[in-house]
Coordinates of C-alpha atoms and ligand atoms in Angstrom, one line a residue:
Chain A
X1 CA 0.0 0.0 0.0
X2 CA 1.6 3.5 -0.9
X3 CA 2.2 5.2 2.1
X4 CA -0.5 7.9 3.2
X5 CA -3.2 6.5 0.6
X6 CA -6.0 5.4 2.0
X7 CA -7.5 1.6 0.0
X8 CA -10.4 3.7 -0.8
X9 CA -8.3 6.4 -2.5
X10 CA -6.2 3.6 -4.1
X11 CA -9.5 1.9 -5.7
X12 CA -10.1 5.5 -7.1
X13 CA -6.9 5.4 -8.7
X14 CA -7.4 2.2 -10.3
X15 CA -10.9 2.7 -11.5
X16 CA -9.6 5.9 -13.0
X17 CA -7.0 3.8 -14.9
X18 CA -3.9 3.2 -12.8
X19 CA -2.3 -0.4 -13.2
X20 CA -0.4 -0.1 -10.4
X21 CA -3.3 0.8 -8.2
X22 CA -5.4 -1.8 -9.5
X23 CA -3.1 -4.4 -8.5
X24 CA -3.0 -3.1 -5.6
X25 CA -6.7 -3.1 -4.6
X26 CA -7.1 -7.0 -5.9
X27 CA -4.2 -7.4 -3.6
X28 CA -6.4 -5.6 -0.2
X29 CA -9.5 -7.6 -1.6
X30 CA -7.1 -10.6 -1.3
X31 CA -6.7 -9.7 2.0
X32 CA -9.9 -9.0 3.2
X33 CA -11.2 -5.5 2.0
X34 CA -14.2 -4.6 0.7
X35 CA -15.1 -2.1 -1.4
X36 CA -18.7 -1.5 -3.0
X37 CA -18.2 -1.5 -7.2
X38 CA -21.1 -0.1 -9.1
X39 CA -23.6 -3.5 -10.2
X40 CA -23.0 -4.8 -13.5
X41 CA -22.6 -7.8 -15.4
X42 CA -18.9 -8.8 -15.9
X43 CA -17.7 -11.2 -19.0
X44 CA -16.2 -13.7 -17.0
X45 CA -14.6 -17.3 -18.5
X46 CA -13.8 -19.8 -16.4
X47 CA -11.3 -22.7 -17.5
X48 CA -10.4 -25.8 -15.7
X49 CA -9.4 -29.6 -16.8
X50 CA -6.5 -31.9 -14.9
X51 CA -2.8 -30.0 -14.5
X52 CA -0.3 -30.5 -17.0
X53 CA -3.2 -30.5 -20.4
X54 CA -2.3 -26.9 -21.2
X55 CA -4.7 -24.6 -19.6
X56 CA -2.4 -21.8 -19.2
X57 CA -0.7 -22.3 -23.0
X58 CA -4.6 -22.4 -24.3
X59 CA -5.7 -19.2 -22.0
X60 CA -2.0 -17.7 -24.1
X61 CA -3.4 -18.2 -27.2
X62 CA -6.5 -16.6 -26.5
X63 CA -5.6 -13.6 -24.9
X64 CA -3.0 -12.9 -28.3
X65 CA -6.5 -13.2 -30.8
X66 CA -9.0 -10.9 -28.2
X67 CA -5.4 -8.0 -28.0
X68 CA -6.6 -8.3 -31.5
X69 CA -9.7 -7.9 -31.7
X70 CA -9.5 -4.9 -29.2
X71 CA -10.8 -6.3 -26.4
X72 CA -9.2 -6.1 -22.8
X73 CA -8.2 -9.3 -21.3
X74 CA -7.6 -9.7 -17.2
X75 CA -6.3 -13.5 -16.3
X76 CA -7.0 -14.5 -12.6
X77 CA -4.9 -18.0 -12.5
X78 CA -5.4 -19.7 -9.9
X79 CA -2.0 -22.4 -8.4
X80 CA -2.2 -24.1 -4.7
X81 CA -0.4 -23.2 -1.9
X82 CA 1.6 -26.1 0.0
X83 CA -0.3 -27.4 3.1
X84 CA 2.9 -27.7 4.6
X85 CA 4.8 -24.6 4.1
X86 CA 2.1 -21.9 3.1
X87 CA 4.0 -21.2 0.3
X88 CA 2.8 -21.6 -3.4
X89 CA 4.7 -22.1 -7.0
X90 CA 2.4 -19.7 -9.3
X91 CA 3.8 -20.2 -12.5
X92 CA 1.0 -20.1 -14.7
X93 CA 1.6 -16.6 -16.3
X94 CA 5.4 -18.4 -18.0
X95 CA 2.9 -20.2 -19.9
X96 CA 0.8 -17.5 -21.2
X97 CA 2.9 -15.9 -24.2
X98 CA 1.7 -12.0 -24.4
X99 CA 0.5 -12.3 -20.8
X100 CA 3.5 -9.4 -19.7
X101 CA 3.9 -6.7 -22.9
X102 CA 0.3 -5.7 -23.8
X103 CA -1.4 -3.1 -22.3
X104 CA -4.5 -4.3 -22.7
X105 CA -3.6 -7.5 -20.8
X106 CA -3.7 -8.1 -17.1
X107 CA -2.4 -11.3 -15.7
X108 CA -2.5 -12.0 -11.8
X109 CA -1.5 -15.1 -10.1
X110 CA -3.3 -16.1 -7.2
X111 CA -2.4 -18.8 -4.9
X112 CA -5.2 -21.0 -2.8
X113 CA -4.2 -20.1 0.8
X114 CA -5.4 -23.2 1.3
X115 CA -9.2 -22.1 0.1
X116 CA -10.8 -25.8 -1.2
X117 CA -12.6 -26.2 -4.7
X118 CA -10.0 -25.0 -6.9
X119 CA -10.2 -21.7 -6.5
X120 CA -8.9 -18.7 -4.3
X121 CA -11.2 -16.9 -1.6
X122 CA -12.9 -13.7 -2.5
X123 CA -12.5 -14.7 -6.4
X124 CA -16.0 -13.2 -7.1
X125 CA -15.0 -9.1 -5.5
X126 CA -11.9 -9.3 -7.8
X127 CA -14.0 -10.2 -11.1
X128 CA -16.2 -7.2 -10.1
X129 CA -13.1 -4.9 -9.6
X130 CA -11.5 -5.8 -13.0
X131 CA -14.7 -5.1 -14.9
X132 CA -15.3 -2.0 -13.1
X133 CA -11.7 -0.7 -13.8
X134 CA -12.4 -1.7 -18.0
X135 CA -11.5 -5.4 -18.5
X136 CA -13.6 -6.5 -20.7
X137 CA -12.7 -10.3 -20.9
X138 CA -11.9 -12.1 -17.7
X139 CA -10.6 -15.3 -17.8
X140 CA -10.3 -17.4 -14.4
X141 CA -7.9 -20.6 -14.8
X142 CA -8.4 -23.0 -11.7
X143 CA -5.9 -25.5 -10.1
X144 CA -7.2 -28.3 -12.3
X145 CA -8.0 -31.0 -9.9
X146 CA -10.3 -33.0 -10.7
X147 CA -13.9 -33.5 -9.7
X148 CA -14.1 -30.9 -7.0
X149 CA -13.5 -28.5 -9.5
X150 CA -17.3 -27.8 -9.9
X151 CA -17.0 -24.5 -7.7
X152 CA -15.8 -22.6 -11.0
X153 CA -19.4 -22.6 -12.0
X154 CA -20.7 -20.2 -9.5
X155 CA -18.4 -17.6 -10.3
X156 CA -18.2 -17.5 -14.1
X157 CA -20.7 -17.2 -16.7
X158 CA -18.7 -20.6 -19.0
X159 CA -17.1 -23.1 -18.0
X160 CA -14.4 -24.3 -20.8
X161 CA -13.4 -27.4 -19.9
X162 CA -9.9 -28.5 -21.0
X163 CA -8.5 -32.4 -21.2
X164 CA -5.6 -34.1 -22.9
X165 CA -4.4 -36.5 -25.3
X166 CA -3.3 -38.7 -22.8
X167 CA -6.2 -38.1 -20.3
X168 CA -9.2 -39.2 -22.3
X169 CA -10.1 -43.0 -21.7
X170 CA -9.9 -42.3 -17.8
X171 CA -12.2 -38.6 -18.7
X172 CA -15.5 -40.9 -17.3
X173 CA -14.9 -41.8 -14.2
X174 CA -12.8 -39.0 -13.2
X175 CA -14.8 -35.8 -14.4
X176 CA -17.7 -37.1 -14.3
X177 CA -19.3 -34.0 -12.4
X178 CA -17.3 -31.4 -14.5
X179 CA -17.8 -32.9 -17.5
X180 CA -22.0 -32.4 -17.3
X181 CA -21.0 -28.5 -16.3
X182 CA -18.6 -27.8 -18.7
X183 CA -20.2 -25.6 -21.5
X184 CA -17.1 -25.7 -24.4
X185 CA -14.5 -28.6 -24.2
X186 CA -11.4 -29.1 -25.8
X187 CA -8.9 -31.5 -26.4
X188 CA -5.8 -29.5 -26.3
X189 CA -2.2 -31.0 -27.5
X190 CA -3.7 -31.9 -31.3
X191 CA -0.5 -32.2 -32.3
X192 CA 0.3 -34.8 -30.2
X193 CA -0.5 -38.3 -31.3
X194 CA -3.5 -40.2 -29.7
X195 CA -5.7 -36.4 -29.8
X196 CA -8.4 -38.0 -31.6
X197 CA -9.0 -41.0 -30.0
X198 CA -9.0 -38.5 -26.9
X199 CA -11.4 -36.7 -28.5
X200 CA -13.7 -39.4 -29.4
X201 CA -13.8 -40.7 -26.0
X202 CA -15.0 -37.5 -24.6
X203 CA -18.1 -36.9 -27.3
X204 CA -18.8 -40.3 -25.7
X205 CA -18.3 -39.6 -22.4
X206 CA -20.8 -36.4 -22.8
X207 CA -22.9 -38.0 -24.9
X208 CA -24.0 -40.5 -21.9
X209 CA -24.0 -38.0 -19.2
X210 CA -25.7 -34.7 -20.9
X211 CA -26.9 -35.1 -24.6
X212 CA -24.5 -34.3 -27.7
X213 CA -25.3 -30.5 -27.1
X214 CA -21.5 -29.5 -25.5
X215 CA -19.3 -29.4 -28.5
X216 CA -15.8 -30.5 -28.5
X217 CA -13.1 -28.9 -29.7
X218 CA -9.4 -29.9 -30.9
X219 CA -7.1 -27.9 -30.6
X220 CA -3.1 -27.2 -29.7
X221 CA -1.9 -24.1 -28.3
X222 CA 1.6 -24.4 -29.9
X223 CA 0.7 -24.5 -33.4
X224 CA -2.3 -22.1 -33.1
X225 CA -4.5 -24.5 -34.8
X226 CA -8.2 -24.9 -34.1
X227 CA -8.2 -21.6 -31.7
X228 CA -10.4 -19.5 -33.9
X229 CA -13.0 -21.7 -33.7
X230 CA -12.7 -22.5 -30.0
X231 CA -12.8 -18.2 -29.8
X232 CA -15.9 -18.3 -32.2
X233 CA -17.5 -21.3 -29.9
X234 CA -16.4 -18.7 -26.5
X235 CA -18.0 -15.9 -28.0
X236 CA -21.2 -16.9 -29.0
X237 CA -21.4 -19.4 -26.1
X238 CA -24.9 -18.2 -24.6
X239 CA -24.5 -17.9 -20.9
X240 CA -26.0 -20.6 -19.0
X241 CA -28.7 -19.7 -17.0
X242 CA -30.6 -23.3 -15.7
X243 CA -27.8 -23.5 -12.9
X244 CA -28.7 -20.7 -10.3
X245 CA -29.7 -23.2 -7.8
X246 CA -25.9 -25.0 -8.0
X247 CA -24.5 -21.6 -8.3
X248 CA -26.1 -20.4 -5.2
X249 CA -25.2 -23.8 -3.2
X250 CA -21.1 -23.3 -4.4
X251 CA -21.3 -19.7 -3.6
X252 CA -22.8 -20.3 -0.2
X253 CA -20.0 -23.2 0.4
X254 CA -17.1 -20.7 -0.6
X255 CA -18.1 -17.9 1.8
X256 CA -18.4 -20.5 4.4
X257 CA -15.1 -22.0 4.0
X258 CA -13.9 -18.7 3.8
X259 CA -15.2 -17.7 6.7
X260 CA -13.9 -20.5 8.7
X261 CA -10.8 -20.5 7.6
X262 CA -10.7 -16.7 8.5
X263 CA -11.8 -17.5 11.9
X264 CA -9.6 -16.2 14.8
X265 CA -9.7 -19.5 17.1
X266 CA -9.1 -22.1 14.3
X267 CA -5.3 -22.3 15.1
X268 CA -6.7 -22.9 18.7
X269 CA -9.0 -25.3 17.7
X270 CA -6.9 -27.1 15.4
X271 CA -4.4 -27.6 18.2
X272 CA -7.0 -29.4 20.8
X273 CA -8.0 -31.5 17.6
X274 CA -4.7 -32.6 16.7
X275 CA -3.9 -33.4 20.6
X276 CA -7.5 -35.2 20.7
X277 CA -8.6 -33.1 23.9
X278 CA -12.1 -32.0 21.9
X279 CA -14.6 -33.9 19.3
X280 CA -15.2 -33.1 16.1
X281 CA -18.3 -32.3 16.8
X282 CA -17.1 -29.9 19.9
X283 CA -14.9 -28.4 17.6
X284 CA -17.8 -27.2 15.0
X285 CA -19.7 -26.1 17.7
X286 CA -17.1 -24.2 19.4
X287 CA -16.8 -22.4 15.9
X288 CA -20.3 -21.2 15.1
Chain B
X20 CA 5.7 -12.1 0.9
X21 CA 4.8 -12.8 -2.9
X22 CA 8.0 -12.4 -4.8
X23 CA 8.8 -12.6 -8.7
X24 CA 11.5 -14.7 -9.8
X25 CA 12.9 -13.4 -13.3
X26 CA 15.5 -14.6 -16.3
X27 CA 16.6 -11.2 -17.5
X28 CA 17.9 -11.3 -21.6
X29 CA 18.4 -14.3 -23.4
X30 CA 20.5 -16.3 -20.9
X31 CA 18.9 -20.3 -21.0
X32 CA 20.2 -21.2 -17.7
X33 CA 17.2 -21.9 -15.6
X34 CA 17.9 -24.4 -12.9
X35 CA 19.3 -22.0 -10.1
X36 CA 16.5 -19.6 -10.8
X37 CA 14.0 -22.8 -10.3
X38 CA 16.1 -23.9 -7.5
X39 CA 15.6 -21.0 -5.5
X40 CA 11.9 -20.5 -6.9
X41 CA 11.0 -23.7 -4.9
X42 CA 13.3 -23.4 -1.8
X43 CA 11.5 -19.9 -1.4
X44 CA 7.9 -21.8 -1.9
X45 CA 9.0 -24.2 0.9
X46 CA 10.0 -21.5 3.2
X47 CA 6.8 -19.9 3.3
X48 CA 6.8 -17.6 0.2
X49 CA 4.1 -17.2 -2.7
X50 CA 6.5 -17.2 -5.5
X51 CA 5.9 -16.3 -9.6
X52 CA 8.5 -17.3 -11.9
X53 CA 8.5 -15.8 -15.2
X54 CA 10.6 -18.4 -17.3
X55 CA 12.9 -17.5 -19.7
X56 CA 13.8 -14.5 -21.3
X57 CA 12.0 -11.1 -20.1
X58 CA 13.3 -8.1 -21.1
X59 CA 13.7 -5.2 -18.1
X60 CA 10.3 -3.9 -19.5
X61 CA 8.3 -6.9 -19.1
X62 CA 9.9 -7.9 -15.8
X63 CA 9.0 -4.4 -14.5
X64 CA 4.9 -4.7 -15.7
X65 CA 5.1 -8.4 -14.0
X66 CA 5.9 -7.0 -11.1
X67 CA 3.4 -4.7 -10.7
X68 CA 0.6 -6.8 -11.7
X69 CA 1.8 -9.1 -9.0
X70 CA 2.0 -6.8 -6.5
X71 CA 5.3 -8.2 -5.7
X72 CA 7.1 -7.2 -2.9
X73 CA 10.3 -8.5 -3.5
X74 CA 11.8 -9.2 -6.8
X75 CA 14.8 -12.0 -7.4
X76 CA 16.6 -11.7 -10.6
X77 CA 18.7 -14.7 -12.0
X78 CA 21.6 -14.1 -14.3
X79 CA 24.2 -16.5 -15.3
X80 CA 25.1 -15.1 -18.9
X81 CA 27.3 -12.2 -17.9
X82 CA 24.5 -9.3 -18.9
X83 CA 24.4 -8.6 -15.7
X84 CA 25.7 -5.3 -15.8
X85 CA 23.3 -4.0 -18.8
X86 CA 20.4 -5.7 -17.7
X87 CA 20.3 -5.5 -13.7
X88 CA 20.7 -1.2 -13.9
X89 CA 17.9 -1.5 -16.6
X90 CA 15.1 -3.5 -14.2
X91 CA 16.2 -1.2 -11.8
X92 CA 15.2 2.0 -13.7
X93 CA 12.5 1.0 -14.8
X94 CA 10.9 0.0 -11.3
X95 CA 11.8 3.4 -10.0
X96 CA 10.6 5.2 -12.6
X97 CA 6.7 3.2 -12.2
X98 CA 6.6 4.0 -9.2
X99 CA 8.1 0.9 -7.6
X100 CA 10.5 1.9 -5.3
X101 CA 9.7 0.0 -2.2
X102 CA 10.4 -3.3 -4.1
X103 CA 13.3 -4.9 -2.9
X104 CA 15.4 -6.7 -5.4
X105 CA 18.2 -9.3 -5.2
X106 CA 19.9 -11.4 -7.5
X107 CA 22.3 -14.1 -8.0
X108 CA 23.5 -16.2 -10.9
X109 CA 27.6 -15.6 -11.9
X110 CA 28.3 -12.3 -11.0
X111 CA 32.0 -11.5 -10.6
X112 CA 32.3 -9.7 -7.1
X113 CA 34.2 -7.0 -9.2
X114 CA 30.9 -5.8 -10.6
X115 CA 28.7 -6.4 -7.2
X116 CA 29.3 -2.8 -5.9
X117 CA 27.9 -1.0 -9.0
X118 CA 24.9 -3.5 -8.6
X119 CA 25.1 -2.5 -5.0
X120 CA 24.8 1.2 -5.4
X121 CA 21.5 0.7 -8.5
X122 CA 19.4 -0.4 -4.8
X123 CA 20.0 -4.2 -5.2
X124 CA 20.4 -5.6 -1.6
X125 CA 21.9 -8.6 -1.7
X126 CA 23.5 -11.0 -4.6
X127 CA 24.3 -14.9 -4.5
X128 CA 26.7 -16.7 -6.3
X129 CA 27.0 -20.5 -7.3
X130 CA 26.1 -22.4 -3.9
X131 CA 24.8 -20.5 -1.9
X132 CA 22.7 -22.0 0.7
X133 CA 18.8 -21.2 -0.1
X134 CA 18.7 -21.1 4.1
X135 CA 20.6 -17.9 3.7
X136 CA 18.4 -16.9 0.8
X137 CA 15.2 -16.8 3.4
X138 CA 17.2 -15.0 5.9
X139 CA 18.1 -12.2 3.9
X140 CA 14.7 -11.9 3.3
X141 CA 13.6 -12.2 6.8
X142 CA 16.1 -9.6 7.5
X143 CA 14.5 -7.6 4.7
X144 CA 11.2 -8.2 5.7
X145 CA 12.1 -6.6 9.4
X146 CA 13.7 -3.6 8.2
X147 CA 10.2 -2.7 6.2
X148 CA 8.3 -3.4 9.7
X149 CA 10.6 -1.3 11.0
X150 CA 10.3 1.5 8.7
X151 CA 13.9 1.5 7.6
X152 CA 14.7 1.7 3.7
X153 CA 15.4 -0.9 1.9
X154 CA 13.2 -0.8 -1.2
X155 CA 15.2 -0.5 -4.6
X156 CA 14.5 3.0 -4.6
X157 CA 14.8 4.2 -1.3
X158 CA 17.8 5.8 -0.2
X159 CA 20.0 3.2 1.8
X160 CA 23.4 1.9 2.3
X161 CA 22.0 -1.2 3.4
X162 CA 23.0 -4.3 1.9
X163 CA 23.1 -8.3 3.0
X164 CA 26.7 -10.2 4.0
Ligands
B12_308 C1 24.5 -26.3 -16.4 C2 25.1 -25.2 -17.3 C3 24.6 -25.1 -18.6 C4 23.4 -25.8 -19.1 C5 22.2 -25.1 -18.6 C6 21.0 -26.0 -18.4 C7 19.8 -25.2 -17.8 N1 18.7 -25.4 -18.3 O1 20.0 -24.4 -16.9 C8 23.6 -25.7 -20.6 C9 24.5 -26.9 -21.1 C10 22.4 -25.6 -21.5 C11 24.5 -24.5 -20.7 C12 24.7 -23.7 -21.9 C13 25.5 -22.6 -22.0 N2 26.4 -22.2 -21.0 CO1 26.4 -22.8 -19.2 N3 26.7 -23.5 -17.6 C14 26.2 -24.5 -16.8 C15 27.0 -24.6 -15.5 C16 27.9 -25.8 -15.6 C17 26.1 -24.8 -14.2 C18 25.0 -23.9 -14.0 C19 23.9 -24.5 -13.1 O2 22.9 -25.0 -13.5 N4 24.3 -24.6 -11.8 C20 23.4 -25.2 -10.8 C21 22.5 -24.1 -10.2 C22 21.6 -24.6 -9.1 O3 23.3 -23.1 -9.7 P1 23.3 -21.6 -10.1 O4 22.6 -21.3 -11.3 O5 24.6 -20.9 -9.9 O6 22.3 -21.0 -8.9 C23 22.7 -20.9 -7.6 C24 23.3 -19.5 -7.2 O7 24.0 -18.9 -8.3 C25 22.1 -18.7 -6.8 N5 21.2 -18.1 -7.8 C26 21.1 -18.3 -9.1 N6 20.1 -17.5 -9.6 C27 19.6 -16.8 -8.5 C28 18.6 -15.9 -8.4 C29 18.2 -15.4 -7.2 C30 17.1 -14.4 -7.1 C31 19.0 -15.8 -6.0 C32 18.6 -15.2 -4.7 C33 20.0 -16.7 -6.1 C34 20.3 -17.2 -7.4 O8 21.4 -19.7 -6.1 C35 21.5 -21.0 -6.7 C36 21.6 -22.0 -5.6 O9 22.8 -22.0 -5.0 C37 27.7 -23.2 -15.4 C38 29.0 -23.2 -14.6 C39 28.9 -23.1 -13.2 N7 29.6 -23.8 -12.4 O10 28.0 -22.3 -12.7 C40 27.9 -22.9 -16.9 C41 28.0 -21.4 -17.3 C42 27.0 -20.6 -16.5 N8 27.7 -21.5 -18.8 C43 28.4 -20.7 -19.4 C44 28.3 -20.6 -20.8 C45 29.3 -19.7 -21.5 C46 27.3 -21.3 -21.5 C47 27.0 -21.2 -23.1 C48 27.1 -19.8 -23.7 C49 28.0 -22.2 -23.6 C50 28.1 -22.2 -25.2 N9 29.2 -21.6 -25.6 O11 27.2 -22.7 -25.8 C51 25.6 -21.8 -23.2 C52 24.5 -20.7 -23.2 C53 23.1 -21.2 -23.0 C54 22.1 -20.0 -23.0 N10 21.1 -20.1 -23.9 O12 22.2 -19.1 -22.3 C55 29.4 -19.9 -18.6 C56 28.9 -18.4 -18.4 C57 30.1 -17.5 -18.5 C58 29.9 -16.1 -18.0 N11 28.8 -15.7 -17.5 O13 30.8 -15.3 -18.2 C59 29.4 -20.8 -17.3 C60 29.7 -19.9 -16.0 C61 30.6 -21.8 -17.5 C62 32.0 -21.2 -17.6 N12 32.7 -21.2 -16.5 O14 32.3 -20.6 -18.6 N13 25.1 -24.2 -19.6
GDP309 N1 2.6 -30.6 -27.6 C1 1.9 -29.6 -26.9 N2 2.2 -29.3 -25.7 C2 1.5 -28.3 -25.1 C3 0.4 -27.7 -25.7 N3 -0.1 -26.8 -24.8 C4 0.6 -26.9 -23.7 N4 1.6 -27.8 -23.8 C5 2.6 -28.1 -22.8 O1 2.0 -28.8 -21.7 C6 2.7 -28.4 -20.5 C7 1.7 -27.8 -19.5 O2 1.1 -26.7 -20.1 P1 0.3 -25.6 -19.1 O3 -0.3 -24.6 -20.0 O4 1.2 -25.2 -18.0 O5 -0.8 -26.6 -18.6 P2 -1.8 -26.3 -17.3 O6 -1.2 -27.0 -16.1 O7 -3.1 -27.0 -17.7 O8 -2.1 -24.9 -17.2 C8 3.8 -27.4 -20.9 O9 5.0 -28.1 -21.0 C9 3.3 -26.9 -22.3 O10 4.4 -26.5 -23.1 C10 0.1 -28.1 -27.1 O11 -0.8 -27.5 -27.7 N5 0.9 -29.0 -27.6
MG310 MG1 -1.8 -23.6 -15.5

């Protein structure tokens, strides 16, 4: 925080263009603060699929062709922080090529603090402060870890779901819940040997669990080829509206993770736990 | 503290840089690595849009003396001055006071112990509790070792 500015005075700053103060106020939000952005309706993208199939890579390719277009493109990427240490390895933006020179591209890397479902706390105020300092895209990329990963729905209007050449006979049993969600796949490496197969086995996969509507996509960040059509499918992707009853449920879940993870006598709690002086049960009630 | 890693120029040699990326991860840190070759420029806007407070610069090519001043520069002049940078990499200790005097606090050679890596940085840590200077544009003689 710049000395003698006030958070509120930095948010001014940012909405009134500064980068520098923008970052800033996603880092107080991070933190805790909470600031009151005018209502509106954000553009908001989320993309998820196991680690390792090229989420970042795909998210770089997409940003260059929206810099293109004109549009204004903010990342949120999401990597976890070790249980152990607290620490976190966010090295999602090294994968983004474009993500550092444009102006009109904003990458921040977020790390879990240990927040479950994929994603980081407080996810939701940043996506409102990014569109109300002008970002017109906002991507959010999400640890990629399987079938928890279904929180992503509650805070972004698509879901693109990403999987690999290597990944698709086990796709059934292991995304089973995302794979319904998702509203775009694609099968990213298509220059990779086995890509088709993959891709069959996912139009299967979906074509069991929600009806051949959810198209799927082949594509390969390196050699650029099937992008345009994935961008087309983004754009014109009509924003799913029959889930407001899940998205409720995973936004109600997220604040109340947050919240207990936030709360001042976990450490204290944890402690009698680990030592086996309380009860679960004790423990939830003594943190209501 | 969230701290950016960088590879300044075209040097390729990545391992010490990835190294020390996950010894500061395991000693508490949230850490963003850049990969390979950023110029000053791009290093400076990652910076900011991590809200870094601490920025590590790896350099093993011998551009250390065009491209360390340059990251420098261009922190102070965003606004960035309470950033503290360090480095390491081969940098001959002829050219370490020059690096010195541009505001970077500490520099590590081929190994050095990452243990000493955190405590520099819990040493930098304390001085901004304390109020003392020690970003890479704040005035300050201060320097680690
Ligand atoms: C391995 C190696 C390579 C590998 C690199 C593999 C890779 N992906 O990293 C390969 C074979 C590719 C390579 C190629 C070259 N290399 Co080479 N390479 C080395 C070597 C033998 C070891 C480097 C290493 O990985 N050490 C292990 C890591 C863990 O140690 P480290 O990087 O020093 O990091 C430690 C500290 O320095 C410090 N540190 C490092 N970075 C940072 C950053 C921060 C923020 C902090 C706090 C600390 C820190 O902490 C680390 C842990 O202790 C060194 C010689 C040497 N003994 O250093 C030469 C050396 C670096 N290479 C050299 C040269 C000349 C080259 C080539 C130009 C050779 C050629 N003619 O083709 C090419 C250029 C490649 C390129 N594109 O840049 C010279 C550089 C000379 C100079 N600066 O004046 C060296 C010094 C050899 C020599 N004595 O001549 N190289
Ligand atoms: N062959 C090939 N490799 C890719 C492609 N996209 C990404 N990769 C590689 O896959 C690895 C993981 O990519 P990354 O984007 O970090 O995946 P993420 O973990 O899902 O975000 C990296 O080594 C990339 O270079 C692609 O289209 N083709
Ligand atoms: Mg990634």
């Amino acid at each position: 925080m710049a000395m003698g500015l006030s958070e509120s005075d930095t948010m001014s700053s940012a909405l009134s263009g500064s980068r520098r103060d923008l970052s800033r106020t996603l880092t107080a939000i991070e933190n805790g603060a909470s600031f009151n952005f005018t209502a509106a309706d954000p553009w908001t993208l989320g993309v998820t699929g196991p680690p390792g199939v090229g989420k970042s890579s795909l998210i770089g390719s997409l940003i260059s062709k929206w810099v293109d277009k004109g549009e204004r493109v903010a990342v949120l990427a999401v990597d976890p922080s070790s249980p152990n240490s607290g620490g976190a390895l966010l090295a999602d933006r090294m994968r983004m090529q474009a993500a550092d020179s444009a102006d009109s591209v904003f990458v921040r890397s977020l790390a879990t603090r240990n927040h479950p479902g994929g994603l980081a706390s407080r996810i939701s105020p940043m996506i409102d402060c990014l569109h109300a300092c002008g970002w017109s895209r906002i991507v959010i990329e999400t640890v990629g870890s399987g079938q928890s990963e279904i929180r992503i729905v509650a805070f972004t209007d698509r879901v693109l779901l990403v999987d690999g050449p290597d990944r698709g006979d086990v796709v059934q049993a292991e995304k089973a819940g995302i794979l319904e969600l998702a509203d775009i796949i694609a099968i990213n490496k298509s220059d990779l040997p086995n890509s088709e197969q993959a891709a069959d086995s996912v139009r299967t996969a979906i074509g069991l669990a929600n009806g051949p509507d959810t198209s799927v996509h082949l594509v390969s960040a390196h050699d650029g080829s099937g992008v345009d059509d994935l961008l087309e499918e983004i754009e014109s992707c009509s924003v799913s509206s029959g889930r407001n009853r899940l998205r409720a449920r995973e936004r109600l879940l997220s604040a109340w993770d947050s919240r207990l993870l936030d709360h001042p006598g976990l450490n204290e709690v944890l402690d009698s736990l680990e030592t086996g002086s309380i009860t679960l049960d004790e423990a939830v009630e003594s943190l209501r | 503290m969230r701290i950016v890693i960088a590879k300044p120029g075209l040097d390729g040699h990545d391992r010490g840089a990835k190294v020390v990326a996950r010894a500061l991860r395991d000693g508490g840190h949230e850490v963003v690595y850049t990969g390979l070759r950023k110029t000053p420029g791009e290093i400076v806007r990652i910076v900011m849009d991590e809200d870094a407070s601490a920025l590590g610069l790896s350099t093993l090519s011998g551009a250390h003396d065009a491209l360390v001043p340059a990251v420098c520069e261009g922190l102070r002049e965003e606004g960035l001055s309470e950033v503290i940078v360090f480095a390491g990499g081969i940098i001959p200790f002829d050219d370490r006071d020059s690096l010195h005097d541009q505001g970077v606090r500490a520099i590590f050679g081929p190994g050095a112990r990452t243990s000493e890596i955190l405590e520099f940085l819990e040493a930098a840590s304390g001085r901004i509790e304390s109020g003392e200077p020690v970003g890479v544009g704040e005035n300050s003689g201060w320097r680690w070792g």
